[in-house]
PDB file of C-alpha atoms in Angstrom:
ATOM      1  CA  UNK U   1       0.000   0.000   0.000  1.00 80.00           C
ATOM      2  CA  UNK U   2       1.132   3.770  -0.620  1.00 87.00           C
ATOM      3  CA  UNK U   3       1.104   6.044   2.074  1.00 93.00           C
ATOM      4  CA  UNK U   4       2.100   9.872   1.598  1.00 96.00           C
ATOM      5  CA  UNK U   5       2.946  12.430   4.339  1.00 96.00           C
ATOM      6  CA  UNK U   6       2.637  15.878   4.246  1.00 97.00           C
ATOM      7  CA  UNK U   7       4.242  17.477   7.476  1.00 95.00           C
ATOM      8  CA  UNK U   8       3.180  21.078   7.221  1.00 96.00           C
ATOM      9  CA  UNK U   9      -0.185  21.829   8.687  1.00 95.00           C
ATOM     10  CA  UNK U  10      -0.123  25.215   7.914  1.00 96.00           C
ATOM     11  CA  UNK U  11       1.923  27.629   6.189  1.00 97.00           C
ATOM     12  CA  UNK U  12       2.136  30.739   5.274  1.00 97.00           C
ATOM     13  CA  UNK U  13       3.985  33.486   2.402  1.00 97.00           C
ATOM     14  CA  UNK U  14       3.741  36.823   1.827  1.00 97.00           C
ATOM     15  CA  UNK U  15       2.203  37.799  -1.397  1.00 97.00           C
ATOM     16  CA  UNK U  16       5.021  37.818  -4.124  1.00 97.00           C
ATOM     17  CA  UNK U  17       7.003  35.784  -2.014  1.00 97.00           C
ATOM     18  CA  UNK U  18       8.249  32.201  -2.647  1.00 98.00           C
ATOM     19  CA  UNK U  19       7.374  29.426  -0.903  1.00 98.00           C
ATOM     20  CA  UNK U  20       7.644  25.483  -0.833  1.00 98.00           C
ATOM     21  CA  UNK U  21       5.527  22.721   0.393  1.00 98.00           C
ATOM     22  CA  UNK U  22       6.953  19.398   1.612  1.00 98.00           C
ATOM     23  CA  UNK U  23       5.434  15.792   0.581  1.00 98.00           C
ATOM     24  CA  UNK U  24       6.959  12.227   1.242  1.00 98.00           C
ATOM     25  CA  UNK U  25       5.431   9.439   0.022  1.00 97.00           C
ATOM     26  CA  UNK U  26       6.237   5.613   0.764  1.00 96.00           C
ATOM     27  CA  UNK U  27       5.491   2.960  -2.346  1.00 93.00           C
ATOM     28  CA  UNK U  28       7.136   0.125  -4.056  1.00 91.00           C
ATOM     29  CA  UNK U  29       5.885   0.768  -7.129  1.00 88.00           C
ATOM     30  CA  UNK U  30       7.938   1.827 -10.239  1.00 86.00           C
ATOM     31  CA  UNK U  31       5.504   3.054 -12.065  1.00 86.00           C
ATOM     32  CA  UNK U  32       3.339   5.545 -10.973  1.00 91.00           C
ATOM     33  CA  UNK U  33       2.244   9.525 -10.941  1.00 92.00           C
ATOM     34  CA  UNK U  34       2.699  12.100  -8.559  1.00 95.00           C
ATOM     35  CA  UNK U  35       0.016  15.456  -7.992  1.00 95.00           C
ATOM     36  CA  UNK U  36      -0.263  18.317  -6.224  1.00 97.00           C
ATOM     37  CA  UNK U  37      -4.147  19.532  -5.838  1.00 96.00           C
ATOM     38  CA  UNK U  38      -5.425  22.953  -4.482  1.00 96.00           C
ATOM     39  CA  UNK U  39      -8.662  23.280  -2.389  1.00 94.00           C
ATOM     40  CA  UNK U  40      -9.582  26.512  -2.173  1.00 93.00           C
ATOM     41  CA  UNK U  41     -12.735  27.360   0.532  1.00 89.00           C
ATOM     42  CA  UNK U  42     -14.857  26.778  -2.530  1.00 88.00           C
ATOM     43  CA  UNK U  43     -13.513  22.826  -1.402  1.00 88.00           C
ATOM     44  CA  UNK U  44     -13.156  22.282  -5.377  1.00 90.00           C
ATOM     45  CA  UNK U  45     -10.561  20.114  -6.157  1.00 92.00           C
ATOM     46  CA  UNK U  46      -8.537  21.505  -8.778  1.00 93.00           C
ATOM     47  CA  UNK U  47      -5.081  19.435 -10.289  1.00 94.00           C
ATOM     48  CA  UNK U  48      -2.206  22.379 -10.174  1.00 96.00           C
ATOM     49  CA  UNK U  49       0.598  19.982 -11.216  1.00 96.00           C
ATOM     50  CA  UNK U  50       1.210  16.623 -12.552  1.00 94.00           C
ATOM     51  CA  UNK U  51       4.764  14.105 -12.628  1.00 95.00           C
ATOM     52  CA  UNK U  52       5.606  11.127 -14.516  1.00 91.00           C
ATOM     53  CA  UNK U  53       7.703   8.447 -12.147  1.00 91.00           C
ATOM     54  CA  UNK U  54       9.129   7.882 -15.490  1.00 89.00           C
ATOM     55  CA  UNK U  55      10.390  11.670 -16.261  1.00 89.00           C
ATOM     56  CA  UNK U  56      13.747  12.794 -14.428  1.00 86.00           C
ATOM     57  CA  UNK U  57      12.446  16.798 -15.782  1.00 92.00           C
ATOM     58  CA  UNK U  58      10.526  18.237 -12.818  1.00 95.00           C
ATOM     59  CA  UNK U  59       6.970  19.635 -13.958  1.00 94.00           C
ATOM     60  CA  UNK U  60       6.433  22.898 -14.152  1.00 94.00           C
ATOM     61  CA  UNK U  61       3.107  25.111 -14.933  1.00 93.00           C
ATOM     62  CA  UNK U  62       3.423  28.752 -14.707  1.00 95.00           C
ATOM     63  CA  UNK U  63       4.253  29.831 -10.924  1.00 97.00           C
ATOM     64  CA  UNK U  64       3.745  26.199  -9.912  1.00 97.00           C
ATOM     65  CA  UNK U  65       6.922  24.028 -10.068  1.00 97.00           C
ATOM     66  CA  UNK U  66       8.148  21.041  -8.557  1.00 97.00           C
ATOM     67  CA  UNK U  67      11.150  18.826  -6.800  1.00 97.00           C
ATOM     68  CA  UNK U  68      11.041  15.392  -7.666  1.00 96.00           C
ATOM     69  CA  UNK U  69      13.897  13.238  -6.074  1.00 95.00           C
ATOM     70  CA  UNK U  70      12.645   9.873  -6.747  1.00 94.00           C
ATOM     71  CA  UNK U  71      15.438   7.962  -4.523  1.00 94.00           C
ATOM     72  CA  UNK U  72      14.209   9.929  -1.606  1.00 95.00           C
ATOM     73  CA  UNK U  73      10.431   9.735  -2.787  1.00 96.00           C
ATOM     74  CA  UNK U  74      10.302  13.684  -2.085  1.00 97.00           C
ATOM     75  CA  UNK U  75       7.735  15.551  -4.131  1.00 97.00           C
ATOM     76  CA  UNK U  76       7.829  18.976  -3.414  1.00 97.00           C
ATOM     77  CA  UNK U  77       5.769  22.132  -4.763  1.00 98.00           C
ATOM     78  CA  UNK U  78       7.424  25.533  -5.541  1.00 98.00           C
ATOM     79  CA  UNK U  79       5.304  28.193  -5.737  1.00 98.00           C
ATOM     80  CA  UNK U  80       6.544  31.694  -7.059  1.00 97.00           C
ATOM     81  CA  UNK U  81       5.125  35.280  -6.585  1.00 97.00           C
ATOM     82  CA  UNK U  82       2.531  33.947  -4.443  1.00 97.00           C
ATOM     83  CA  UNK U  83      -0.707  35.678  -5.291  1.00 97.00           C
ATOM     84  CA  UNK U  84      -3.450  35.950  -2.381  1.00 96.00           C
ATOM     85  CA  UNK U  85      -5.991  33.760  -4.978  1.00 96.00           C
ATOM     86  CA  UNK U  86      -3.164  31.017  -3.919  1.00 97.00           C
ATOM     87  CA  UNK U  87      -4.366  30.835  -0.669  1.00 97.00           C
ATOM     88  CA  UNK U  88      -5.839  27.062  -0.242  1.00 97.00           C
ATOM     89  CA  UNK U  89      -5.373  23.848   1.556  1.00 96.00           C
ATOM     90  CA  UNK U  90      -3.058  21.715  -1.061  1.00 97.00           C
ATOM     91  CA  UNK U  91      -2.992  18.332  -0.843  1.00 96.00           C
ATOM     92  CA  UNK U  92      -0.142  16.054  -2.446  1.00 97.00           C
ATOM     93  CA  UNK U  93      -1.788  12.866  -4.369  1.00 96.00           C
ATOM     94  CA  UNK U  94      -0.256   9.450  -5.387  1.00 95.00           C
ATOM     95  CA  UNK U  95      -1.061   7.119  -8.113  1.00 92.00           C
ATOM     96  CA  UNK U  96      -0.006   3.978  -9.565  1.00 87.00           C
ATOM     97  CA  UNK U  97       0.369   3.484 -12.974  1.00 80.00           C
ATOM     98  CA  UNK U  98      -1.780   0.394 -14.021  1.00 71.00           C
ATOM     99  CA  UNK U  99      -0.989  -0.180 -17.760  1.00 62.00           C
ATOM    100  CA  UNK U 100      -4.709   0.167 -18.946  1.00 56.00           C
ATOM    101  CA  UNK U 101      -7.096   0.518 -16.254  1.00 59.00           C
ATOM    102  CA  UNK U 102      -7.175   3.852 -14.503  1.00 60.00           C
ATOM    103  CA  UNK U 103      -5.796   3.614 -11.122  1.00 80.00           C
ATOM    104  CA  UNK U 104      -7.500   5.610  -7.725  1.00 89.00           C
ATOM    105  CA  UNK U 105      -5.536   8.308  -6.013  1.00 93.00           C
ATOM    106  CA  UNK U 106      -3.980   8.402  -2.246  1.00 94.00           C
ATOM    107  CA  UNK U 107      -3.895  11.767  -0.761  1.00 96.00           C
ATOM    108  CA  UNK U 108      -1.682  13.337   1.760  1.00 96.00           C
ATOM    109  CA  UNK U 109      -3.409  15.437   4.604  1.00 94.00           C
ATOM    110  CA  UNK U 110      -2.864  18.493   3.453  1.00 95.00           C
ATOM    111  CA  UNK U 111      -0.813  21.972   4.040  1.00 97.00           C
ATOM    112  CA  UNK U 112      -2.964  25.261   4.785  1.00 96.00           C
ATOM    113  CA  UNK U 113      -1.248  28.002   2.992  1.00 97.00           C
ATOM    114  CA  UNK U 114      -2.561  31.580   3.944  1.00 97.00           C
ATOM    115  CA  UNK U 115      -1.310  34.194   1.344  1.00 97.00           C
ATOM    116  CA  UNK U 116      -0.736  37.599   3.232  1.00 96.00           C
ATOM    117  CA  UNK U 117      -0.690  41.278   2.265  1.00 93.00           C
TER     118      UNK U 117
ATOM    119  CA  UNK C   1     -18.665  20.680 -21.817  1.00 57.00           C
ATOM    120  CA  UNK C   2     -20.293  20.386 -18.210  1.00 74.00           C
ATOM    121  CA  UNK C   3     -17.942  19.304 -15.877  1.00 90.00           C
ATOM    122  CA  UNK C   4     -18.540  16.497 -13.298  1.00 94.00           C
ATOM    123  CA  UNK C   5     -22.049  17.369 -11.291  1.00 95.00           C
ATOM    124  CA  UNK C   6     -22.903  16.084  -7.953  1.00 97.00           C
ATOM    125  CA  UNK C   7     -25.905  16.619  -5.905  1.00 96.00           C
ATOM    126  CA  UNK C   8     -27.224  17.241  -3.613  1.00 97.00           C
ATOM    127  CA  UNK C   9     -24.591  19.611  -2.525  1.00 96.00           C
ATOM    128  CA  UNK C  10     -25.948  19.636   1.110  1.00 97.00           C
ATOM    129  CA  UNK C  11     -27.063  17.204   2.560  1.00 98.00           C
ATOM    130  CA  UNK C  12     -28.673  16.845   6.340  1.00 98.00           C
ATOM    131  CA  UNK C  13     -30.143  13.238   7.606  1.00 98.00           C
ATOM    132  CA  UNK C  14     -30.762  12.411  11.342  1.00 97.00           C
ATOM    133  CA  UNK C  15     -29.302   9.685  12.839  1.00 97.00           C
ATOM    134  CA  UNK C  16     -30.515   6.289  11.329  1.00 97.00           C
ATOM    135  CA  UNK C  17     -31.951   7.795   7.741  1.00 98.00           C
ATOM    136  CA  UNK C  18     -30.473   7.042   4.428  1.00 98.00           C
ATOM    137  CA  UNK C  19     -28.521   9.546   2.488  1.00 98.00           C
ATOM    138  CA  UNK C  20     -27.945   9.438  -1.172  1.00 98.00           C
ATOM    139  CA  UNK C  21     -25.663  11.137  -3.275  1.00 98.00           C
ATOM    140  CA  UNK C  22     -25.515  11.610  -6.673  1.00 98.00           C
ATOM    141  CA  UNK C  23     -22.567  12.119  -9.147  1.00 97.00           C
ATOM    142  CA  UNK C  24     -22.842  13.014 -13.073  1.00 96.00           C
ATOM    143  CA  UNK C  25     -19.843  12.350 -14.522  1.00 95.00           C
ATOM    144  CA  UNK C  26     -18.506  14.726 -17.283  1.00 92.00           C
ATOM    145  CA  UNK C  27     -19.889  13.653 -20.962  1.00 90.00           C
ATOM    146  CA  UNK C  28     -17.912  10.952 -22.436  1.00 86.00           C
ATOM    147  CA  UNK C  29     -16.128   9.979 -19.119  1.00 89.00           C
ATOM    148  CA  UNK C  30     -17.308   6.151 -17.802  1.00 88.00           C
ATOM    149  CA  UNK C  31     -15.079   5.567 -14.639  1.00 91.00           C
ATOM    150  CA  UNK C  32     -16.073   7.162 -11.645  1.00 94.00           C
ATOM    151  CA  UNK C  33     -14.627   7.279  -8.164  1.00 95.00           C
ATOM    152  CA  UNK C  34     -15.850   8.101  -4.993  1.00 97.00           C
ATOM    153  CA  UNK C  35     -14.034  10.044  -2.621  1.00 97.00           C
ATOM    154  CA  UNK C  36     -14.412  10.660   1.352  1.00 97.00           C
ATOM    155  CA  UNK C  37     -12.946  14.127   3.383  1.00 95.00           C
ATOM    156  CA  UNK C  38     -13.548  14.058   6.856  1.00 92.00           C
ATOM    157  CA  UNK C  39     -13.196  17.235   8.811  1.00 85.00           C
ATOM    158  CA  UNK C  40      -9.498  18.717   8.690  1.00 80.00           C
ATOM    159  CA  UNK C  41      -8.277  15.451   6.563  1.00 85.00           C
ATOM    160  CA  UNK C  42      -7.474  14.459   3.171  1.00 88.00           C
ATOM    161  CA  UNK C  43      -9.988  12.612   0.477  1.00 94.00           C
ATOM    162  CA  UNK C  44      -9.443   8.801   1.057  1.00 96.00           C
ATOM    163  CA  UNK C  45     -10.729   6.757  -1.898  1.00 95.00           C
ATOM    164  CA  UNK C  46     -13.911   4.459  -1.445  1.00 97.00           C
ATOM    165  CA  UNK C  47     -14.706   2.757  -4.646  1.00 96.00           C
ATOM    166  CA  UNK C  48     -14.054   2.781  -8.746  1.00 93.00           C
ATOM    167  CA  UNK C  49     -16.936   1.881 -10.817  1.00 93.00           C
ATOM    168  CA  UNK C  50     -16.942   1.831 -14.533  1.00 90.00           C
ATOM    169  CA  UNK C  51     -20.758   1.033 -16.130  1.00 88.00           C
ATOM    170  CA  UNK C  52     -22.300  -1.266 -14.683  1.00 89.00           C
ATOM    171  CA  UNK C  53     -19.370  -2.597 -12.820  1.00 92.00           C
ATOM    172  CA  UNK C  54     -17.347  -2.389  -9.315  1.00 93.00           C
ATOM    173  CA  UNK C  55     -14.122  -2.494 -10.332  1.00 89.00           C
ATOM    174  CA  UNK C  56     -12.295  -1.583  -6.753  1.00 90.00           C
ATOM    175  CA  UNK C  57     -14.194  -1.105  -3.349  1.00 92.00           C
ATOM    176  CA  UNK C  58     -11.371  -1.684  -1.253  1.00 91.00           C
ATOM    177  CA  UNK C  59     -11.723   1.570   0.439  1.00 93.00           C
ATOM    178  CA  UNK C  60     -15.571   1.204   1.453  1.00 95.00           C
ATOM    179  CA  UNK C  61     -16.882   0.340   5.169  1.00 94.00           C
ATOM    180  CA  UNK C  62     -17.940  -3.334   5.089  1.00 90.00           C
ATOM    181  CA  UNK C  63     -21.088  -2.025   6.827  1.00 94.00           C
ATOM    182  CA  UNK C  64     -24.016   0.210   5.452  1.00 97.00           C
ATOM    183  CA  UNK C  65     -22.517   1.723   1.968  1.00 97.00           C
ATOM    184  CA  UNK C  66     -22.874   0.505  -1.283  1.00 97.00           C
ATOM    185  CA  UNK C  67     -22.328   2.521  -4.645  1.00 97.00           C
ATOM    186  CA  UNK C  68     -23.815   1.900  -8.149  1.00 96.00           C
ATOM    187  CA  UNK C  69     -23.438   3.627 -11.431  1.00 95.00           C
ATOM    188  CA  UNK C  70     -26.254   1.943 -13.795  1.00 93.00           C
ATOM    189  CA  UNK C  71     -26.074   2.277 -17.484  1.00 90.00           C
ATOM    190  CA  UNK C  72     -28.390   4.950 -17.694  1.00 90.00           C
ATOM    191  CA  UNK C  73     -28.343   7.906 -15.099  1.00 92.00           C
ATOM    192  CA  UNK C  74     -25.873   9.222 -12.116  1.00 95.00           C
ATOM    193  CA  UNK C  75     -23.716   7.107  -9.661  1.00 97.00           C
ATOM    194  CA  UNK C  76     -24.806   6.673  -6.905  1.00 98.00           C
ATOM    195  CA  UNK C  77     -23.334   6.178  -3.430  1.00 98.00           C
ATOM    196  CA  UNK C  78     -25.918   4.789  -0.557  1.00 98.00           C
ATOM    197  CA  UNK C  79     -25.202   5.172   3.191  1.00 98.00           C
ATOM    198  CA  UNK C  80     -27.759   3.280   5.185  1.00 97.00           C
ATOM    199  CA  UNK C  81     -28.797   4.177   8.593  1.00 98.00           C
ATOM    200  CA  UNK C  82     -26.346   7.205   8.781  1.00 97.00           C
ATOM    201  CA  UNK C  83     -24.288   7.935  11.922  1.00 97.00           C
ATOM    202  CA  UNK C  84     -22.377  11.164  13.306  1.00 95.00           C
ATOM    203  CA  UNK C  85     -19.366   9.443  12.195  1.00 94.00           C
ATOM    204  CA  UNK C  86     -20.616   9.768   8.520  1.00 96.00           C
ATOM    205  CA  UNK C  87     -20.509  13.405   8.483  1.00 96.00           C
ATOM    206  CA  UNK C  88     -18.410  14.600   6.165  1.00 96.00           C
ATOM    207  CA  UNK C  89     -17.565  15.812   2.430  1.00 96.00           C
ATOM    208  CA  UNK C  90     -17.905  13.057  -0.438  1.00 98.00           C
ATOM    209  CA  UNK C  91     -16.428  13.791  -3.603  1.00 97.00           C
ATOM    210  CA  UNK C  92     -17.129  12.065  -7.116  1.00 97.00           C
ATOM    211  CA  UNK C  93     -14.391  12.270  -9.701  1.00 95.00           C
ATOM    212  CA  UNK C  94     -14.667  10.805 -13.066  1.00 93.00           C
ATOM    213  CA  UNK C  95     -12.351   9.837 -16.127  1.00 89.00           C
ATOM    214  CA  UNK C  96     -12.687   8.775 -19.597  1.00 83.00           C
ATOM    215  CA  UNK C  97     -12.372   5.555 -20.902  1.00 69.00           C
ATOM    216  CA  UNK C  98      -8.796   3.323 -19.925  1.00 61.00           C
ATOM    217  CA  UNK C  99      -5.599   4.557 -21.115  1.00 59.00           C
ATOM    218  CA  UNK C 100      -2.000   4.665 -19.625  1.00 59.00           C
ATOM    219  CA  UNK C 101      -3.179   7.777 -17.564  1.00 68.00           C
ATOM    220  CA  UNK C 102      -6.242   9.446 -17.384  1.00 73.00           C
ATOM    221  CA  UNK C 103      -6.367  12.843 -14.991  1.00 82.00           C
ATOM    222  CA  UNK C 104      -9.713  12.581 -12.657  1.00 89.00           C
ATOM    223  CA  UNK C 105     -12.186  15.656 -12.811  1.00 91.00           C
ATOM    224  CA  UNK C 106     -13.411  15.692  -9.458  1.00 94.00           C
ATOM    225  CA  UNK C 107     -16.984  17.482  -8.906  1.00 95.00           C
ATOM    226  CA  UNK C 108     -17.680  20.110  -6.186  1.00 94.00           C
ATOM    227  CA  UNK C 109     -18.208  17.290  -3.648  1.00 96.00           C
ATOM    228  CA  UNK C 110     -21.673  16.401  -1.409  1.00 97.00           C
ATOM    229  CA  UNK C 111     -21.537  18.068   2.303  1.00 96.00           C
ATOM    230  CA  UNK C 112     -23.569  15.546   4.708  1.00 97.00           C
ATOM    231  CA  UNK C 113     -24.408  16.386   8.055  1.00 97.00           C
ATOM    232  CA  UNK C 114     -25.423  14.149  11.004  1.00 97.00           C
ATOM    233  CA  UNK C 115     -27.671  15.404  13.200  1.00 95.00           C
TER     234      UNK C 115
END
């Protein structure tokens, strides 16, 4: 079974400031993909980043960036000139990769970030 | 393109009612997956259906749920005489058909309350 740990409750950046999220996760899979989700109060959940197992290049989407060191199963997210819209509870996901059946996802509990003025 | 619709999005049963929740999944899309947030936690997964079929319920309590998702209409996911303990947000996410990955759209989740 996969576990993943998230050991920041909370956090918080100033707006324009940088600021990084921690995630571990324990598997002994080869295969599999790695996500970061955003819940905003709205409690939508909305898929800011995405990373192949397979892909040494860390993702990046806009502001939103990560640190993948697969050997140490470390999945960090980067986020740059942190905009108060950022502010969320953001959740790390697992998944294995099941060659042709889609596969179910195992969260993390979560980091509150509060984006301040 | 609607995305994935769930409803009701509150919900409030006393103790020992059934709840119901419902889950559209986006057009085109025929996996869905059934997600549970307690207070101050993170979504744990409950079951994968495709049409018609349970594919992986390892995640449901043994006890009083059940999900379907019938070849015509919404999934549905049935808690039977509800408890306090089954207060909390359940999300439905859905994909399209099997393929090496497939991203989940997840809707904007059921709220039940136990009184």
């Amino acid at each position: 079974a996969q576990t993943v740990t998230q050991s920041q409750p909370e956090m918080s950046v100033q707006e324009a400031e940088t600021v990084t999220l921690s995630c571990t996760y324990d598997t002994s899979e080869s295969n599999y993909y790695l996500f970061w989700y955003k819940q905003p109060p709205s409690r939508q959940m909305i898929l800011v980043i995405r990373q192949e197992a397979y892909k040494q290049q860390n993702a990046t989407e806009n502001r939103f960036s990560v640190n993948f060191q697969k050997a140490a199963k470390s999945f960090s997210l980067k986020i740059s000139d942190s905009q108060l819209g950022d502010t969320a509870m953001y959740f790390c996901a697992f998944m294995k990769l099941d060659t042709g059946t889609a596969s179910k996802l195992t969260f993390g509990t979560g980091t509150r970030l509060q984006v301040t003025l | 393109n609607a995305g994935v619709m769930q409803n009701p999005r509150h919900l409030v049963r006393r103790r020992g009612q059934e709840a119901r929740l419902r889950c559209s999944p986006m057009k085109g899309h025929s996996h869905v997956y059934w997600y549970r947030q307690l207070p101050e936690e993170g979504l744990k997964f409950m079951v994968y259906l495709q049409k018609e079929n349970i594919i992986d319920e390892s995640g449901m309590p043994k006890e009083r749920f059940s999900a379907e998702f019938p070849k015509e209409g919404p999934s549905i996911l049935r808690i039977q005489q509800v408890v306090r303990g089954d207060s909390a947000a359940y999300f439905c996410a859905s994909s399209p058909q099997r393929g090496t990955y497939n991203e989940q759209f997840f809707g904007p989740g059921t709220r039940l309350t136990v009184l």
